[in-house]
């Protein structure tokens, strides 16, 4: 089976959202050996896509200034780049995208992976390789159409998630490496129940992060969730399924990066114009919710 097939399935699942004219979705990739240059190339392609989609000056947004819809990026970067450049990736992309983002800013989510989808040697050809891939979303500016606003989030140990894989039979543990015992919520317990799918699953006291439990994020209005996670994502997925059962969820498991930067995983997140975070475990993502019927 081709290694590109999983990416093809992801793109097909995104098709109903990408095809809506009232939202701008565009993607760009670069295989430049410098991550700074790759980010610049992706930003230039995104700016050109945005410019070509503008047939007339956008009318005033239907949201108040406090609720202004933000552009958002879902980023995948290969671990072939230096760790220091990857840590600076979201500020670098934000700087290059500043002209296209206007005054709304850009929020980011993504992960370091083994390889990304890049353009092949012939036109229209796709292949896997080292590089940077960016999926960019801009909400509608019309008063008549519902806005699809993005809400960046992170689900980690502080939300009650438990490291079930780290207590697997036969795995060696020490006081230093057994991170399961270092969870901040020591009172959280795990119980095993039969899941709806017939597969035994672990249920814990995982709670929604504040970004997704805000009144503005109505479960009935969340259409799509894009996420990147470590291999212990089942509890977070169960939580999202319970809270947003009708939403389409599309995600990817990041690559382990201990030999790249000392982190178990490298998950990228940034929710405003001034802050960016790099997490070594958990789930980062973007929840897209309609702001108006």
XYZ file of C-alpha atoms in Angstrom:
293
model
C 0.000 0.000 0.000
C 1.323 3.461 -0.865
C 2.524 5.507 2.085
C 0.651 8.484 0.603
C -2.747 6.807 1.029
C -3.254 7.942 4.676
C -2.649 11.551 3.564
C -5.099 11.057 0.709
C -7.775 9.890 3.137
C -7.177 12.996 5.280
C -7.583 15.276 2.247
C -10.794 13.520 1.192
C -12.252 14.008 4.661
C -11.354 17.718 4.470
C -12.983 18.127 1.034
C -16.473 19.097 2.319
C -14.941 21.924 4.338
C -12.399 23.073 1.762
C -15.110 23.187 -0.897
C -17.250 25.787 0.885
C -16.813 29.084 -0.925
C -17.458 31.244 2.103
C -14.243 30.005 3.738
C -10.761 30.203 2.318
C -8.660 27.066 2.731
C -5.270 26.866 1.109
C -2.182 24.703 1.531
C 1.497 25.211 0.800
C 4.598 23.109 1.153
C 8.337 23.545 0.723
C 11.303 21.200 0.766
C 13.930 23.906 1.171
C 16.862 22.761 3.300
C 16.531 25.878 5.487
C 13.380 26.007 7.623
C 13.448 29.817 7.574
C 13.415 29.761 3.762
C 10.777 27.010 3.703
C 8.519 29.117 5.944
C 9.032 32.133 3.667
C 8.157 30.110 0.563
C 4.989 28.720 2.175
C 3.938 32.188 3.354
C 4.424 33.656 -0.113
C 2.275 30.940 -1.692
C -0.439 31.452 0.917
C -0.421 35.218 0.359
C -0.815 34.670 -3.382
C -3.774 32.341 -2.788
C -5.432 34.889 -0.524
C -4.824 37.694 -3.018
C -6.298 35.670 -5.899
C -9.414 34.898 -3.818
C -10.122 38.584 -3.195
C -12.373 39.789 -5.994
C -13.407 42.879 -4.034
C -12.483 44.564 -0.744
C -13.948 42.553 2.156
C -16.943 44.108 3.922
C -16.912 44.665 7.687
C -16.938 41.461 9.713
C -20.101 40.416 11.541
C -18.129 39.821 14.739
C -17.354 42.394 17.369
C -13.738 43.453 17.886
C -13.497 41.242 20.954
C -14.696 38.241 18.939
C -12.741 38.970 15.768
C -12.188 35.802 13.783
C -8.575 34.753 13.422
C -6.724 33.106 10.605
C -5.252 29.752 11.568
C -2.504 27.362 10.455
C -2.100 23.628 10.873
C 1.601 22.917 10.460
C 3.585 19.728 9.872
C 7.375 19.915 9.812
C 9.876 17.106 9.295
C 12.471 16.396 11.955
C 15.287 16.935 9.462
C 15.615 20.574 10.583
C 17.663 21.796 13.577
C 15.789 21.895 16.882
C 16.377 25.628 17.349
C 14.773 26.422 13.971
C 11.734 24.258 14.782
C 11.267 26.043 18.119
C 11.177 29.371 16.226
C 8.839 28.115 13.494
C 5.537 29.627 14.671
C 6.996 33.131 15.302
C 8.745 32.920 11.930
C 5.569 31.943 10.073
C 3.567 34.611 11.895
C 6.062 37.264 10.838
C 5.964 36.165 7.187
C 2.159 35.918 7.189
C 1.600 39.292 8.868
C 0.559 41.024 5.651
C -2.105 38.436 4.827
C -3.433 38.165 8.380
C -4.315 41.834 8.668
C -5.149 42.814 12.243
C -6.656 39.456 13.223
C -3.414 37.585 13.900
C -2.786 33.907 13.248
C -3.081 30.938 15.613
C -1.059 27.779 15.072
C -1.184 24.090 15.811
C 0.931 21.230 14.513
C 3.703 18.753 15.116
C 7.072 17.408 14.088
C 6.689 14.300 11.908
C 8.992 11.965 10.002
C 8.085 13.292 6.560
C 5.545 15.614 4.943
C 3.728 15.708 1.606
C 5.639 17.850 -0.901
C 5.473 18.502 -4.622
C 7.150 15.911 -6.824
C 9.433 16.448 -9.799
C 6.539 16.517 -12.273
C 3.585 18.898 -12.168
C 0.751 17.641 -9.971
C 2.854 14.847 -8.504
C 3.022 14.418 -4.724
C 5.560 12.529 -2.667
C 6.813 12.178 0.887
C 9.982 13.970 1.894
C 11.660 16.386 4.278
C 10.117 19.809 4.432
C 7.290 21.971 5.739
C 3.558 21.731 4.990
C 1.039 24.394 6.049
C -2.767 24.205 5.866
C -4.150 27.739 6.139
C -7.699 28.816 6.973
C -9.247 32.267 6.720
C -12.847 32.805 7.905
C -15.529 34.510 5.853
C -15.769 38.307 5.878
C -19.356 38.492 4.652
C -22.268 39.456 6.825
C -24.626 36.911 5.267
C -22.529 33.767 5.726
C -21.727 32.047 9.022
C -18.170 32.459 10.164
C -16.093 29.377 10.869
C -13.901 30.518 13.730
C -10.924 28.529 14.973
C -10.240 27.800 18.639
C -6.720 26.502 19.380
C -6.481 24.071 22.297
C -4.142 21.799 24.212
C -5.076 18.677 26.221
C -2.380 17.317 28.523
C -1.666 15.809 31.924
C -3.059 18.857 33.720
C -6.484 18.008 32.278
C -6.514 14.559 33.889
C -5.039 12.622 30.982
C -3.189 9.526 32.157
C -0.092 7.907 30.650
C -1.526 4.431 30.146
C 1.195 3.237 27.785
C 3.860 3.948 30.387
C 2.471 1.298 32.737
C 2.525 -1.428 30.094
C 3.678 -4.860 31.249
C 7.365 -5.441 30.600
C 8.354 -1.792 30.306
C 11.317 -0.684 32.415
C 10.665 2.247 34.737
C 12.783 4.352 37.055
C 11.942 7.293 39.293
C 13.334 9.564 36.589
C 11.651 8.062 33.535
C 8.298 6.963 34.996
C 6.365 10.120 34.098
C 3.084 8.413 34.890
C 3.890 8.795 38.592
C 4.693 12.479 38.137
C 1.216 13.539 37.107
C 0.017 16.579 38.959
C -3.383 15.066 39.726
C -2.400 12.056 41.803
C -6.001 11.466 42.873
C -7.124 10.616 39.327
C -7.832 6.917 38.948
C -8.216 4.756 35.904
C -11.003 2.268 35.409
C -11.473 -0.122 32.529
C -14.851 -0.440 30.863
C -16.209 -1.915 27.654
C -16.355 0.783 25.017
C -19.184 1.324 22.569
C -17.024 -0.148 19.821
C -16.565 -3.331 21.797
C -12.915 -2.529 22.490
C -11.873 -2.113 26.108
C -10.922 1.504 26.713
C -9.634 3.483 29.666
C -11.863 6.159 31.130
C -10.285 8.805 33.336
C -11.133 12.173 34.801
C -10.032 14.008 31.665
C -11.692 17.412 31.390
C -12.016 19.885 28.556
C -9.427 22.672 28.458
C -10.733 26.166 29.085
C -10.350 27.038 25.392
C -13.038 24.498 24.464
C -15.286 24.886 27.490
C -15.896 28.613 26.947
C -19.529 29.640 26.300
C -18.602 30.735 22.766
C -17.718 27.143 21.795
C -21.149 25.565 21.512
C -20.942 21.774 20.992
C -23.694 21.993 18.385
C -21.694 24.503 16.320
C -18.318 22.728 16.195
C -17.967 21.290 12.678
C -14.330 20.226 12.489
C -11.407 19.413 14.789
C -7.850 19.166 13.442
C -5.275 17.815 15.879
C -1.768 16.445 16.348
C -1.013 14.185 19.296
C 1.317 11.693 20.891
C 0.522 7.978 20.884
C -1.595 8.236 24.055
C -4.387 10.156 22.332
C -7.294 7.777 23.048
C -8.519 9.546 26.182
C -8.426 12.954 24.502
C -10.271 11.570 21.477
C -12.930 9.983 23.704
C -13.352 13.360 25.399
C -13.737 15.188 22.074
C -16.190 12.543 20.806
C -18.303 12.930 23.930
C -18.297 16.737 23.821
C -18.540 17.242 20.041
C -20.166 14.050 18.679
C -21.220 15.568 15.348
C -17.854 17.147 14.528
C -15.464 15.633 11.990
C -12.123 14.881 13.652
C -8.942 14.586 11.601
C -5.549 14.133 13.207
C -2.041 12.801 13.025
C 0.355 11.209 15.505
C 3.644 13.077 15.737
C 7.070 11.496 15.636
C 9.188 10.841 18.690
C 11.915 13.494 18.936
C 14.180 12.658 21.945
C 17.285 12.621 19.752
C 16.310 15.873 18.057
C 15.625 18.124 21.040
C 15.268 15.965 24.169
C 11.450 16.019 23.975
C 9.366 12.870 23.743
C 7.275 14.580 21.034
C 7.314 18.091 19.636
C 3.808 19.571 19.436
C 3.499 23.202 18.326
C 0.846 25.601 19.588
C 0.209 29.327 19.542
C -3.078 31.055 20.238
C -2.357 34.742 19.755
C 0.106 37.220 18.324
C 2.581 37.131 21.195
C 2.878 33.630 22.647
C 3.942 30.233 21.328
C 4.397 26.924 23.123
C 6.155 23.659 22.380
C 4.677 20.658 24.228
C 6.373 17.295 24.614
C 3.155 15.279 25.063
C -0.621 15.489 24.853
C -2.766 16.826 22.023
C -2.754 20.196 20.276
C -5.383 21.201 17.784
C -7.824 23.625 16.216
C -11.574 23.355 16.736
C -13.631 25.118 14.048
C -17.044 26.356 15.155
C -19.796 28.283 13.388
C -20.394 31.655 14.988
C -23.708 32.327 13.247
C -26.434 30.268 11.644
